[in-house]
Structure formats: C-alpha cells, structure tokens
Amino acid sequence: MQIDLNGKVAIVTGAGRGIGREIALTLASEGVVTVVTDVNEANLEAIKNEFERLGYQGSQYRCDVRDFHRIQEVVEAVVQTYGHLDILVNNAGVAGGGPVSSLQEEVWDLNLDINLKGTFQMCKAVIPVMKRQKSGRIINAASFAAIVPSYGSAAYASSKAGVSQFTRVLAGELGPWNITVNCYAPGMIPTEMNHFAERPEKEQERLLDTLTLRRWGSKREVANLVCFLASDLAEYITGTMIDVSGGKLATQIPKIAYEKAGVENNE
Ligand SMILES: NC(=O)c1ccc[n+]([C@@H]2O[C@H](COP(=O)([O-])OP(=O)(O)OC[C@H]3O[C@@H](n4cnc5c(N)ncnc54)[C@H](O)[C@@H]3O)[C@@H](O)[C@H]2O)c1
C-alpha cells in the first residue's frame, strides 16, 4: 500500500515554521504542489529557499488568516496558476493564555480570531473551488486541548474545541460534493510555540508522565497523519478528530506501566 499524492495542489497555512513547515515539506516530498502561507516574511523566504534547494514545486504567499480579502486573492492566484486546489491544511495558530480571572480580552480575541475564525475564513474561500471540482480535502489543526484542556488555557482550548465542532459541521455540509473535512489533535510536539523540550527537567518529567508512549511527538509524526488524511487511503474518513498524542491520558496514570516494566521511557 502506498500513499499517492503526486500532482495534487495544497495550501498549508502558517507553514513558515514549526509543524506547518514540516507538513508543507512532507507534502511537497510526496509530489504535492505546495503553497505555503504565513504572516512571517523571513520564514517564507527561508522555506522558499528550501523548496528551491530540494527541487520541490510550489509557491509562497504572505497571508494573514484574519484577512478574508487577502485569503481570496491567494486562493484565486493558486487556482489560476495551478488549475485546481485539492488540499487545504489549516495549521496556522497561536497559543496564548492565563486563568480566566485575569485573561485579557485581546488574548481571548487573538486565539479565537486566528485559530477558529481563521480556519472558517480559509474554508469559506476554498469551498466554491472544491465544490466545482466535486472533490477536496480540508484538514484542520485542533489540539489535545480540545479533548482535555489544561490550566489557564481557556482561550486556546475554547478555540480548538471550536475547530473540532466546526470540522464536524462542515463535513456534514460538504459530503454531497465529495469533500472530506477532518481535524487532528497533536499532544506535545516541541516547537517555538511551547519549548517543551527546553523546560526544566522536573517539569518535562511531569508532562511526559501523562503520555502512554512517554516521549515528545515529532513534527514529522503529525505531518505523516496529515499526508494520510490528504490521500486516497483516507477517502472514507470525514467529520472526525484524530488524536496524535502518543496516547496522552489514554489511561489514568500511564507512568505505572513504565514503573512495572522497570524502564524510563520506550526509546
Ligand atoms: N506544537 C504542539 O504541541 C501543538 C499541539 C496541539 C496543537 N498544535 C497546533 O498546531 C499548529 C502549529 O503549531 P506549532 O507548534 O507549529 O506553532 P508555531 O508557533 O511554531 O507555528 C505557528 C505558525 O502560524 C503562523 N501564524 C500565526 N498567526 C498567523 C496568522 N494570523 N496568519 C497566518 N499565519 C499565522 C506563525 O507565523 C507560525 O509560522 C497550531 O495550530 C497549534 O495550535 C500544536
């Protein structure tokens, strides 16, 4: 069994760095014409150079997912240039927080505007294209926080729970056009968003204790799931959220298995 994505066209939002960058590079390595969008111009320039170095096909656009006018321009340019648009990955996101009692309105708005409204706006712009084609894949970044939130994450977790429910609603609306809509829930993937792997050792241990596989996830492991969801292998999957968290809290105290086995982790 092989994943065949050759010749597909994808947009990946927020792909200048982190998981989105890895998703873009992984899709492109599978022959996908990959359009990278982000707000950070320096990171767009860097991934442009990386695409050129690796001989990958695609293009880069500065695009804020809060700006519907700009989103429409980019989607139109993509369709004009490549003729079709098969995959949209709504990866762009921010994580800000604090306990509700002191949470600033601006932080709440930023999380909701980028993570949830940004996803909605991107979908709204590509839906007419995918309907015309009678095919399409929309893949949204939710988070484990949409399943079990952590302290001080009201803004972020609410936005990601919104992404999860939005995904199901949209899947229901787009079934007649053979467009699937799914989301994925990463657990703890060290990136510049969270610096998990640079935290004090004790804190890292406490976080790792929540994971059945007791190690951080890699950006590549998330990108692999996105490739699967974008491929024909996943054509009968829609309206779902897939947890890619190494079994975070899959059992009540995952650490017990490691104590019984007499090992620190599974590496
Ligand atoms: N890293 C994790 O452990 C983890 C866990 C759960 C969910 N996620 C989700 O995965 C996605 C990627 O996370 P990451 O860890 O790579 O984060 P990151 O901060 O490294 O990357 C986020 C990217 O989004 C871009 N971005 C921010 N605001 C934007 C906007 N308004 N318009 C367009 N682009 C914008 C940033 O410039 C950046 O390139 C996010 O949606 C995040 O919530 C990550």
PDB file of C-alpha atoms and ligand atoms in Angstrom:
ATOM      1  CA  MET A   1       0.000   0.000   0.000  1.00  0.00           C
ATOM      2  CA  GLN A   2       1.375   3.397  -0.969  1.00  0.00           C
ATOM      3  CA  ILE A   3       0.333   6.983  -0.463  1.00  0.00           C
ATOM      4  CA  ASP A   4      -0.029   8.641  -3.861  1.00  0.00           C
ATOM      5  CA  LEU A   5      -0.356  12.426  -3.673  1.00  0.00           C
ATOM      6  CA  ASN A   6       1.589  13.191  -6.832  1.00  0.00           C
ATOM      7  CA  GLY A   7       0.295  16.239  -8.734  1.00  0.00           C
ATOM      8  CA  LYS A   8      -2.176  17.348  -6.054  1.00  0.00           C
ATOM      9  CA  VAL A   9      -2.236  21.024  -5.073  1.00  0.00           C
ATOM     10  CA  ALA A  10      -2.269  22.025  -1.399  1.00  0.00           C
ATOM     11  CA  ILE A  11      -2.356  25.191   0.671  1.00  0.00           C
ATOM     12  CA  VAL A  12      -0.812  24.972   4.136  1.00  0.00           C
ATOM     13  CA  THR A  13      -1.413  27.995   6.386  1.00  0.00           C
ATOM     14  CA  GLY A  14       1.109  29.160   8.975  1.00  0.00           C
ATOM     15  CA  ALA A  15       3.727  26.980   7.319  1.00  0.00           C
ATOM     16  CA  GLY A  16       6.691  29.314   7.812  1.00  0.00           C
ATOM     17  CA  ARG A  17       7.880  27.343  10.835  1.00  0.00           C
ATOM     18  CA  GLY A  18       7.023  24.523  13.232  1.00  0.00           C
ATOM     19  CA  ILE A  19       4.585  21.747  12.409  1.00  0.00           C
ATOM     20  CA  GLY A  20       3.186  23.626   9.389  1.00  0.00           C
ATOM     21  CA  ARG A  21       6.624  23.861   7.795  1.00  0.00           C
ATOM     22  CA  GLU A  22       7.109  20.132   8.268  1.00  0.00           C
ATOM     23  CA  ILE A  23       3.655  19.426   6.799  1.00  0.00           C
ATOM     24  CA  ALA A  24       4.495  21.570   3.751  1.00  0.00           C
ATOM     25  CA  LEU A  25       7.871  19.887   3.217  1.00  0.00           C
ATOM     26  CA  THR A  26       6.402  16.406   3.684  1.00  0.00           C
ATOM     27  CA  LEU A  27       3.539  17.014   1.244  1.00  0.00           C
ATOM     28  CA  ALA A  28       5.985  18.501  -1.277  1.00  0.00           C
ATOM     29  CA  SER A  29       8.294  15.497  -0.887  1.00  0.00           C
ATOM     30  CA  GLU A  30       5.313  13.357  -1.945  1.00  0.00           C
ATOM     31  CA  GLY A  31       4.948  15.331  -5.186  1.00  0.00           C
ATOM     32  CA  VAL A  32       2.299  17.781  -3.982  1.00  0.00           C
ATOM     33  CA  VAL A  33       2.462  21.302  -5.428  1.00  0.00           C
ATOM     34  CA  THR A  34       2.523  23.031  -2.061  1.00  0.00           C
ATOM     35  CA  VAL A  35       1.501  26.611  -1.422  1.00  0.00           C
ATOM     36  CA  VAL A  36       2.923  27.928   1.822  1.00  0.00           C
ATOM     37  CA  THR A  37       1.249  30.871   3.529  1.00  0.00           C
ATOM     38  CA  ASP A  38       2.280  32.711   6.679  1.00  0.00           C
ATOM     39  CA  VAL A  39       2.483  36.181   8.209  1.00  0.00           C
ATOM     40  CA  ASN A  40       6.238  35.947   8.788  1.00  0.00           C
ATOM     41  CA  GLU A  41       8.099  37.067   5.647  1.00  0.00           C
ATOM     42  CA  ALA A  42      11.555  35.939   6.790  1.00  0.00           C
ATOM     43  CA  ASN A  43      10.270  32.401   7.373  1.00  0.00           C
ATOM     44  CA  LEU A  44       8.502  32.445   3.996  1.00  0.00           C
ATOM     45  CA  GLU A  45      11.776  33.396   2.342  1.00  0.00           C
ATOM     46  CA  ALA A  46      13.580  30.580   4.189  1.00  0.00           C
ATOM     47  CA  ILE A  47      11.093  27.906   3.105  1.00  0.00           C
ATOM     48  CA  LYS A  48      11.174  29.265  -0.461  1.00  0.00           C
ATOM     49  CA  ASN A  49      14.933  28.654  -0.477  1.00  0.00           C
ATOM     50  CA  GLU A  50      14.427  25.185   0.999  1.00  0.00           C
ATOM     51  CA  PHE A  51      11.890  24.305  -1.734  1.00  0.00           C
ATOM     52  CA  GLU A  52      14.351  25.506  -4.395  1.00  0.00           C
ATOM     53  CA  ARG A  53      17.213  23.554  -2.835  1.00  0.00           C
ATOM     54  CA  LEU A  54      15.151  20.353  -2.720  1.00  0.00           C
ATOM     55  CA  GLY A  55      13.559  20.872  -6.145  1.00  0.00           C
ATOM     56  CA  TYR A  56      10.029  20.927  -4.722  1.00  0.00           C
ATOM     57  CA  GLN A  57       7.098  22.538  -6.534  1.00  0.00           C
ATOM     58  CA  GLY A  58       5.013  25.298  -5.010  1.00  0.00           C
ATOM     59  CA  SER A  59       4.863  28.938  -4.057  1.00  0.00           C
ATOM     60  CA  GLN A  60       4.738  31.189  -1.015  1.00  0.00           C
ATOM     61  CA  TYR A  61       2.349  33.971  -0.090  1.00  0.00           C
ATOM     62  CA  ARG A  62       2.226  36.371   2.817  1.00  0.00           C
ATOM     63  CA  CYS A  63      -1.309  35.873   4.100  1.00  0.00           C
ATOM     64  CA  ASP A  64      -2.885  36.556   7.473  1.00  0.00           C
ATOM     65  CA  VAL A  65      -5.741  34.113   8.085  1.00  0.00           C
ATOM     66  CA  ARG A  66      -7.649  37.003   9.694  1.00  0.00           C
ATOM     67  CA  ASP A  67      -7.740  38.896   6.378  1.00  0.00           C
ATOM     68  CA  PHE A  68     -10.514  37.457   4.193  1.00  0.00           C
ATOM     69  CA  HIS A  69      -9.785  39.782   1.283  1.00  0.00           C
ATOM     70  CA  ARG A  70      -6.147  38.609   1.135  1.00  0.00           C
ATOM     71  CA  ILE A  71      -7.197  34.959   1.512  1.00  0.00           C
ATOM     72  CA  GLN A  72      -9.453  35.312  -1.527  1.00  0.00           C
ATOM     73  CA  GLU A  73      -6.615  36.854  -3.550  1.00  0.00           C
ATOM     74  CA  VAL A  74      -4.325  33.945  -2.666  1.00  0.00           C
ATOM     75  CA  VAL A  75      -6.910  31.254  -3.432  1.00  0.00           C
ATOM     76  CA  GLU A  76      -7.677  32.900  -6.790  1.00  0.00           C
ATOM     77  CA  ALA A  77      -3.971  33.094  -7.633  1.00  0.00           C
ATOM     78  CA  VAL A  78      -3.475  29.429  -6.726  1.00  0.00           C
ATOM     79  CA  VAL A  79      -6.378  28.282  -8.902  1.00  0.00           C
ATOM     80  CA  GLN A  80      -5.223  30.486 -11.794  1.00  0.00           C
ATOM     81  CA  THR A  81      -1.664  29.212 -11.560  1.00  0.00           C
ATOM     82  CA  TYR A  82      -2.263  25.513 -10.965  1.00  0.00           C
ATOM     83  CA  GLY A  83      -5.829  24.954 -12.241  1.00  0.00           C
ATOM     84  CA  HIS A  84      -7.093  23.141  -9.151  1.00  0.00           C
ATOM     85  CA  LEU A  85      -6.868  23.033  -5.360  1.00  0.00           C
ATOM     86  CA  ASP A  86      -7.142  19.638  -3.721  1.00  0.00           C
ATOM     87  CA  ILE A  87      -5.982  20.036  -0.122  1.00  0.00           C
ATOM     88  CA  LEU A  88      -6.298  22.779   2.493  1.00  0.00           C
ATOM     89  CA  VAL A  89      -4.403  22.373   5.761  1.00  0.00           C
ATOM     90  CA  ASN A  90      -5.485  24.943   8.349  1.00  0.00           C
ATOM     91  CA  ASN A  91      -2.394  24.803  10.523  1.00  0.00           C
ATOM     92  CA  ALA A  92      -1.895  28.489  11.427  1.00  0.00           C
ATOM     93  CA  GLY A  93      -2.369  29.028  15.128  1.00  0.00           C
ATOM     94  CA  VAL A  94      -1.367  30.863  18.266  1.00  0.00           C
ATOM     95  CA  ALA A  95      -1.481  29.812  21.897  1.00  0.00           C
ATOM     96  CA  GLY A  96      -1.943  32.477  24.498  1.00  0.00           C
ATOM     97  CA  GLY A  97      -3.498  32.165  27.854  1.00  0.00           C
ATOM     98  CA  GLY A  98      -3.865  32.729  31.511  1.00  0.00           C
ATOM     99  CA  PRO A  99      -6.567  31.964  34.053  1.00  0.00           C
ATOM    100  CA  VAL A 100      -9.976  33.345  33.174  1.00  0.00           C
ATOM    101  CA  SER A 101      -9.989  35.749  36.134  1.00  0.00           C
ATOM    102  CA  SER A 102      -7.090  37.698  34.625  1.00  0.00           C
ATOM    103  CA  LEU A 103      -7.419  36.785  30.941  1.00  0.00           C
ATOM    104  CA  GLN A 104      -7.158  39.855  28.733  1.00  0.00           C
ATOM    105  CA  GLU A 105      -9.864  40.398  26.127  1.00  0.00           C
ATOM    106  CA  GLU A 106      -7.164  40.885  23.454  1.00  0.00           C
ATOM    107  CA  VAL A 107      -5.658  37.456  24.217  1.00  0.00           C
ATOM    108  CA  TRP A 108      -9.075  35.828  24.036  1.00  0.00           C
ATOM    109  CA  ASP A 109      -9.800  37.580  20.715  1.00  0.00           C
ATOM    110  CA  LEU A 110      -6.408  36.704  19.230  1.00  0.00           C
ATOM    111  CA  ASN A 111      -6.866  32.977  19.915  1.00  0.00           C
ATOM    112  CA  LEU A 112     -10.412  32.924  18.601  1.00  0.00           C
ATOM    113  CA  ASP A 113      -9.636  35.129  15.584  1.00  0.00           C
ATOM    114  CA  ILE A 114      -6.626  33.178  14.347  1.00  0.00           C
ATOM    115  CA  ASN A 115      -7.381  29.617  15.422  1.00  0.00           C
ATOM    116  CA  LEU A 116     -11.129  29.451  14.842  1.00  0.00           C
ATOM    117  CA  LYS A 117     -12.213  32.362  12.642  1.00  0.00           C
ATOM    118  CA  GLY A 118      -9.060  31.991  10.523  1.00  0.00           C
ATOM    119  CA  THR A 119      -9.984  28.343   9.860  1.00  0.00           C
ATOM    120  CA  PHE A 120     -13.539  29.370   8.964  1.00  0.00           C
ATOM    121  CA  GLN A 121     -12.332  32.097   6.576  1.00  0.00           C
ATOM    122  CA  MET A 122      -9.891  29.804   4.773  1.00  0.00           C
ATOM    123  CA  CYS A 123     -12.616  27.171   4.356  1.00  0.00           C
ATOM    124  CA  LYS A 124     -15.099  29.739   3.098  1.00  0.00           C
ATOM    125  CA  ALA A 125     -12.653  30.818   0.395  1.00  0.00           C
ATOM    126  CA  VAL A 126     -11.848  27.313  -0.899  1.00  0.00           C
ATOM    127  CA  ILE A 127     -15.343  25.805  -0.714  1.00  0.00           C
ATOM    128  CA  PRO A 128     -16.517  27.198  -4.117  1.00  0.00           C
ATOM    129  CA  VAL A 129     -13.380  25.794  -5.788  1.00  0.00           C
ATOM    130  CA  MET A 130     -13.699  22.362  -4.202  1.00  0.00           C
ATOM    131  CA  LYS A 131     -17.440  22.237  -4.945  1.00  0.00           C
ATOM    132  CA  ARG A 132     -16.745  22.939  -8.637  1.00  0.00           C
ATOM    133  CA  GLN A 133     -14.213  20.112  -8.639  1.00  0.00           C
ATOM    134  CA  LYS A 134     -16.559  17.820  -6.685  1.00  0.00           C
ATOM    135  CA  SER A 135     -13.576  16.851  -4.562  1.00  0.00           C
ATOM    136  CA  GLY A 136     -11.346  18.210  -1.842  1.00  0.00           C
ATOM    137  CA  ARG A 137      -9.656  17.589   1.480  1.00  0.00           C
ATOM    138  CA  ILE A 138      -9.848  20.035   4.359  1.00  0.00           C
ATOM    139  CA  ILE A 139      -7.629  19.185   7.317  1.00  0.00           C
ATOM    140  CA  ASN A 140      -7.730  21.363  10.424  1.00  0.00           C
ATOM    141  CA  ALA A 141      -5.291  21.633  13.326  1.00  0.00           C
ATOM    142  CA  ALA A 142      -7.229  21.110  16.530  1.00  0.00           C
ATOM    143  CA  SER A 143      -5.301  20.157  19.662  1.00  0.00           C
ATOM    144  CA  PHE A 144      -5.374  17.735  22.564  1.00  0.00           C
ATOM    145  CA  ALA A 145      -6.575  20.832  24.441  1.00  0.00           C
ATOM    146  CA  ALA A 146      -9.888  20.370  22.604  1.00  0.00           C
ATOM    147  CA  ILE A 147     -10.251  16.996  24.383  1.00  0.00           C
ATOM    148  CA  VAL A 148      -8.746  17.685  27.830  1.00  0.00           C
ATOM    149  CA  PRO A 149      -7.765  21.313  28.475  1.00  0.00           C
ATOM    150  CA  SER A 150      -5.040  22.394  30.845  1.00  0.00           C
ATOM    151  CA  TYR A 151      -4.947  25.127  33.493  1.00  0.00           C
ATOM    152  CA  GLY A 152      -5.022  28.635  32.051  1.00  0.00           C
ATOM    153  CA  SER A 153      -5.910  27.509  28.535  1.00  0.00           C
ATOM    154  CA  ALA A 154      -9.471  28.861  28.305  1.00  0.00           C
ATOM    155  CA  ALA A 155      -8.838  30.966  25.198  1.00  0.00           C
ATOM    156  CA  TYR A 156      -6.745  28.395  23.350  1.00  0.00           C
ATOM    157  CA  ALA A 157      -8.757  25.314  24.363  1.00  0.00           C
ATOM    158  CA  SER A 158     -12.053  27.026  23.531  1.00  0.00           C
ATOM    159  CA  SER A 159     -10.769  27.980  20.095  1.00  0.00           C
ATOM    160  CA  LYS A 160      -9.584  24.418  19.410  1.00  0.00           C
ATOM    161  CA  ALA A 161     -12.808  22.851  20.710  1.00  0.00           C
ATOM    162  CA  GLY A 162     -14.489  25.229  18.267  1.00  0.00           C
ATOM    163  CA  VAL A 163     -12.283  23.917  15.451  1.00  0.00           C
ATOM    164  CA  SER A 164     -13.326  20.365  16.326  1.00  0.00           C
ATOM    165  CA  GLN A 165     -17.055  21.125  16.232  1.00  0.00           C
ATOM    166  CA  PHE A 166     -16.673  23.366  13.154  1.00  0.00           C
ATOM    167  CA  THR A 167     -14.961  20.428  11.401  1.00  0.00           C
ATOM    168  CA  ARG A 168     -17.948  18.172  12.014  1.00  0.00           C
ATOM    169  CA  VAL A 169     -20.481  20.758  10.890  1.00  0.00           C
ATOM    170  CA  LEU A 170     -18.548  21.459   7.704  1.00  0.00           C
ATOM    171  CA  ALA A 171     -18.063  17.757   6.960  1.00  0.00           C
ATOM    172  CA  GLY A 172     -21.834  17.378   7.140  1.00  0.00           C
ATOM    173  CA  GLU A 173     -22.364  20.263   4.748  1.00  0.00           C
ATOM    174  CA  LEU A 174     -19.786  19.208   2.145  1.00  0.00           C
ATOM    175  CA  GLY A 175     -20.442  15.463   1.888  1.00  0.00           C
ATOM    176  CA  PRO A 176     -22.567  15.873  -1.287  1.00  0.00           C
ATOM    177  CA  TRP A 177     -19.524  17.309  -3.099  1.00  0.00           C
ATOM    178  CA  ASN A 178     -17.165  14.523  -2.039  1.00  0.00           C
ATOM    179  CA  ILE A 179     -15.191  16.936   0.109  1.00  0.00           C
ATOM    180  CA  THR A 180     -13.912  15.458   3.361  1.00  0.00           C
ATOM    181  CA  VAL A 181     -13.233  17.584   6.434  1.00  0.00           C
ATOM    182  CA  ASN A 182     -11.219  16.271   9.363  1.00  0.00           C
ATOM    183  CA  CYS A 183      -9.087  17.601  12.172  1.00  0.00           C
ATOM    184  CA  TYR A 184      -6.190  16.253  14.180  1.00  0.00           C
ATOM    185  CA  ALA A 185      -5.216  16.735  17.803  1.00  0.00           C
ATOM    186  CA  PRO A 186      -1.474  16.862  18.463  1.00  0.00           C
ATOM    187  CA  GLY A 187      -0.439  16.332  22.064  1.00  0.00           C
ATOM    188  CA  MET A 188       3.009  17.666  22.909  1.00  0.00           C
ATOM    189  CA  ILE A 189       5.238  18.412  19.931  1.00  0.00           C
ATOM    190  CA  PRO A 190       8.215  20.626  20.893  1.00  0.00           C
ATOM    191  CA  THR A 191       8.166  23.801  18.776  1.00  0.00           C
ATOM    192  CA  GLU A 192       8.766  27.502  19.225  1.00  0.00           C
ATOM    193  CA  MET A 193       5.144  27.732  20.347  1.00  0.00           C
ATOM    194  CA  ASN A 194       5.761  25.752  23.544  1.00  0.00           C
ATOM    195  CA  HIS A 195       9.502  24.985  24.066  1.00  0.00           C
ATOM    196  CA  PHE A 196       8.518  21.709  25.774  1.00  0.00           C
ATOM    197  CA  ALA A 197      11.952  20.122  25.364  1.00  0.00           C
ATOM    198  CA  GLU A 198      13.759  23.150  26.847  1.00  0.00           C
ATOM    199  CA  ARG A 199      11.803  23.342  30.097  1.00  0.00           C
ATOM    200  CA  PRO A 200      13.328  22.405  33.489  1.00  0.00           C
ATOM    201  CA  GLU A 201      13.822  18.647  33.727  1.00  0.00           C
ATOM    202  CA  LYS A 202      11.278  18.164  36.521  1.00  0.00           C
ATOM    203  CA  GLU A 203       8.579  19.900  34.501  1.00  0.00           C
ATOM    204  CA  GLN A 204       9.411  17.821  31.432  1.00  0.00           C
ATOM    205  CA  GLU A 205       9.149  14.628  33.511  1.00  0.00           C
ATOM    206  CA  ARG A 206       5.745  15.678  34.828  1.00  0.00           C
ATOM    207  CA  LEU A 207       4.464  16.311  31.314  1.00  0.00           C
ATOM    208  CA  LEU A 208       5.948  13.100  29.911  1.00  0.00           C
ATOM    209  CA  ASP A 209       4.245  11.168  32.708  1.00  0.00           C
ATOM    210  CA  THR A 210       0.906  11.904  31.017  1.00  0.00           C
ATOM    211  CA  LEU A 211       1.930  10.103  27.811  1.00  0.00           C
ATOM    212  CA  THR A 212       1.384   6.402  27.155  1.00  0.00           C
ATOM    213  CA  LEU A 213       4.389   6.386  24.792  1.00  0.00           C
ATOM    214  CA  ARG A 214       6.325   8.643  27.239  1.00  0.00           C
ATOM    215  CA  ARG A 215       8.207  10.752  24.685  1.00  0.00           C
ATOM    216  CA  TRP A 216       7.602  14.011  22.852  1.00  0.00           C
ATOM    217  CA  GLY A 217       5.956  13.758  19.466  1.00  0.00           C
ATOM    218  CA  SER A 218       7.810  14.919  16.368  1.00  0.00           C
ATOM    219  CA  LYS A 219       6.610  17.373  13.753  1.00  0.00           C
ATOM    220  CA  ARG A 220       7.076  14.601  11.206  1.00  0.00           C
ATOM    221  CA  GLU A 221       4.640  12.334  13.047  1.00  0.00           C
ATOM    222  CA  VAL A 222       1.942  14.989  12.692  1.00  0.00           C
ATOM    223  CA  ALA A 223       2.877  15.600   9.045  1.00  0.00           C
ATOM    224  CA  ASN A 224       2.565  11.867   8.327  1.00  0.00           C
ATOM    225  CA  LEU A 225      -1.000  11.883   9.635  1.00  0.00           C
ATOM    226  CA  VAL A 226      -1.851  14.919   7.501  1.00  0.00           C
ATOM    227  CA  CYS A 227      -0.455  13.152   4.403  1.00  0.00           C
ATOM    228  CA  PHE A 228      -2.599  10.128   5.178  1.00  0.00           C
ATOM    229  CA  LEU A 229      -5.730  12.260   5.625  1.00  0.00           C
ATOM    230  CA  ALA A 230      -4.981  14.061   2.352  1.00  0.00           C
ATOM    231  CA  SER A 231      -4.565  10.808   0.433  1.00  0.00           C
ATOM    232  CA  ASP A 232      -6.978   8.402  -1.227  1.00  0.00           C
ATOM    233  CA  LEU A 233      -6.310   5.969   1.617  1.00  0.00           C
ATOM    234  CA  ALA A 234      -8.488   8.209   3.807  1.00  0.00           C
ATOM    235  CA  GLU A 235     -11.308   8.792   1.319  1.00  0.00           C
ATOM    236  CA  TYR A 236     -13.955   7.261   3.620  1.00  0.00           C
ATOM    237  CA  ILE A 237     -12.941   9.298   6.676  1.00  0.00           C
ATOM    238  CA  THR A 238     -14.752  12.563   7.339  1.00  0.00           C
ATOM    239  CA  GLY A 239     -16.001  14.641  10.252  1.00  0.00           C
ATOM    240  CA  THR A 240     -13.581  13.158  12.713  1.00  0.00           C
ATOM    241  CA  MET A 241     -10.773  14.242  15.021  1.00  0.00           C
ATOM    242  CA  ILE A 242      -7.672  12.047  15.169  1.00  0.00           C
ATOM    243  CA  ASP A 243      -5.555  12.202  18.298  1.00  0.00           C
ATOM    244  CA  VAL A 244      -1.814  12.209  17.537  1.00  0.00           C
ATOM    245  CA  SER A 245      -0.546  12.496  21.079  1.00  0.00           C
ATOM    246  CA  GLY A 246       1.305   9.277  21.927  1.00  0.00           C
ATOM    247  CA  GLY A 247      -1.707   8.223  23.975  1.00  0.00           C
ATOM    248  CA  LYS A 248      -1.908  11.267  26.243  1.00  0.00           C
ATOM    249  CA  LEU A 249      -4.068  10.307  29.244  1.00  0.00           C
ATOM    250  CA  ALA A 250      -5.247   7.228  27.345  1.00  0.00           C
ATOM    251  CA  THR A 251      -5.052   5.564  30.733  1.00  0.00           C
ATOM    252  CA  GLN A 252      -5.293   7.292  34.101  1.00  0.00           C
ATOM    253  CA  ILE A 253      -1.635   7.038  35.131  1.00  0.00           C
ATOM    254  CA  PRO A 254       0.428   5.957  32.082  1.00  0.00           C
ATOM    255  CA  LYS A 255       3.613   6.027  34.192  1.00  0.00           C
ATOM    256  CA  ILE A 256       2.590   2.879  36.098  1.00  0.00           C
ATOM    257  CA  ALA A 257       3.391   0.743  33.041  1.00  0.00           C
ATOM    258  CA  TYR A 258       6.942   2.143  32.977  1.00  0.00           C
ATOM    259  CA  GLU A 259       7.437   1.513  36.692  1.00  0.00           C
ATOM    260  CA  LYS A 260       6.206  -2.077  36.273  1.00  0.00           C
ATOM    261  CA  ALA A 261       8.441  -2.576  33.229  1.00  0.00           C
ATOM    262  CA  GLY A 262      11.393  -1.027  35.065  1.00  0.00           C
ATOM    263  CA  VAL A 263      12.203   1.393  32.221  1.00  0.00           C
ATOM    264  CA  GLU A 264      12.256   5.193  31.966  1.00  0.00           C
ATOM    265  CA  ASN A 265      10.724   5.511  28.511  1.00  0.00           C
ATOM    266  CA  ASN A 266      10.220   3.454  25.364  1.00  0.00           C
ATOM    267  CA  GLU A 267      13.251   4.695  23.417  1.00  0.00           C
TER     268      GLU A 267
HETATM  269  N1  LIG B   1       3.181  22.030  18.995  1.00  0.00           N
HETATM  270  C1  LIG B   1       2.224  21.372  19.651  1.00  0.00           C
HETATM  271  O1  LIG B   1       2.487  20.608  20.599  1.00  0.00           O
HETATM  272  C2  LIG B   1       0.781  21.535  19.244  1.00  0.00           C
HETATM  273  C3  LIG B   1      -0.182  20.820  19.971  1.00  0.00           C
HETATM  274  C4  LIG B   1      -1.506  20.940  19.604  1.00  0.00           C
HETATM  275  C5  LIG B   1      -1.876  21.724  18.524  1.00  0.00           C
HETATM  276  N2  LIG B   1      -0.914  22.410  17.840  1.00  0.00           N
HETATM  277  C6  LIG B   1      -1.356  23.262  16.721  1.00  0.00           C
HETATM  278  O2  LIG B   1      -0.560  23.040  15.566  1.00  0.00           O
HETATM  279  C7  LIG B   1      -0.424  24.246  14.838  1.00  0.00           C
HETATM  280  C8  LIG B   1       1.057  24.573  14.633  1.00  0.00           C
HETATM  281  O3  LIG B   1       1.673  24.709  15.899  1.00  0.00           O
HETATM  282  P1  LIG B   1       3.251  24.931  16.088  1.00  0.00           P
HETATM  283  O4  LIG B   1       3.607  24.315  17.381  1.00  0.00           O
HETATM  284  O5  LIG B   1       3.978  24.534  14.849  1.00  0.00           O
HETATM  285  O6  LIG B   1       3.303  26.530  16.304  1.00  0.00           O
HETATM  286  P2  LIG B   1       4.323  27.653  15.798  1.00  0.00           P
HETATM  287  O7  LIG B   1       4.060  28.835  16.664  1.00  0.00           O
HETATM  288  O8  LIG B   1       5.709  27.120  15.724  1.00  0.00           O
HETATM  289  O9  LIG B   1       3.824  27.962  14.300  1.00  0.00           O
HETATM  290  C9  LIG B   1       2.623  28.661  14.051  1.00  0.00           C
HETATM  291  C10 LIG B   1       2.731  29.304  12.684  1.00  0.00           C
HETATM  292  O10 LIG B   1       1.497  30.005  12.430  1.00  0.00           O
HETATM  293  C11 LIG B   1       1.804  31.277  11.893  1.00  0.00           C
HETATM  294  N3  LIG B   1       0.733  32.225  12.174  1.00  0.00           N
HETATM  295  C12 LIG B   1       0.420  32.799  13.367  1.00  0.00           C
HETATM  296  N4  LIG B   1      -0.588  33.669  13.209  1.00  0.00           N
HETATM  297  C13 LIG B   1      -0.934  33.655  11.893  1.00  0.00           C
HETATM  298  C14 LIG B   1      -1.911  34.335  11.127  1.00  0.00           C
HETATM  299  N5  LIG B   1      -2.726  35.237  11.686  1.00  0.00           N
HETATM  300  N6  LIG B   1      -1.996  34.049   9.810  1.00  0.00           N
HETATM  301  C15 LIG B   1      -1.153  33.157   9.240  1.00  0.00           C
HETATM  302  N7  LIG B   1      -0.200  32.512   9.905  1.00  0.00           N
HETATM  303  C16 LIG B   1      -0.098  32.741  11.238  1.00  0.00           C
HETATM  304  C17 LIG B   1       3.113  31.661  12.589  1.00  0.00           C
HETATM  305  O11 LIG B   1       3.797  32.700  11.895  1.00  0.00           O
HETATM  306  C18 LIG B   1       3.855  30.352  12.586  1.00  0.00           C
HETATM  307  O12 LIG B   1       4.586  30.153  11.408  1.00  0.00           O
HETATM  308  C19 LIG B   1      -1.177  25.317  15.634  1.00  0.00           C
HETATM  309  O13 LIG B   1      -2.486  25.443  15.141  1.00  0.00           O
HETATM  310  C20 LIG B   1      -1.200  24.732  17.030  1.00  0.00           C
HETATM  311  O14 LIG B   1      -2.260  25.222  17.815  1.00  0.00           O
HETATM  312  C21 LIG B   1       0.398  22.345  18.180  1.00  0.00           C
END
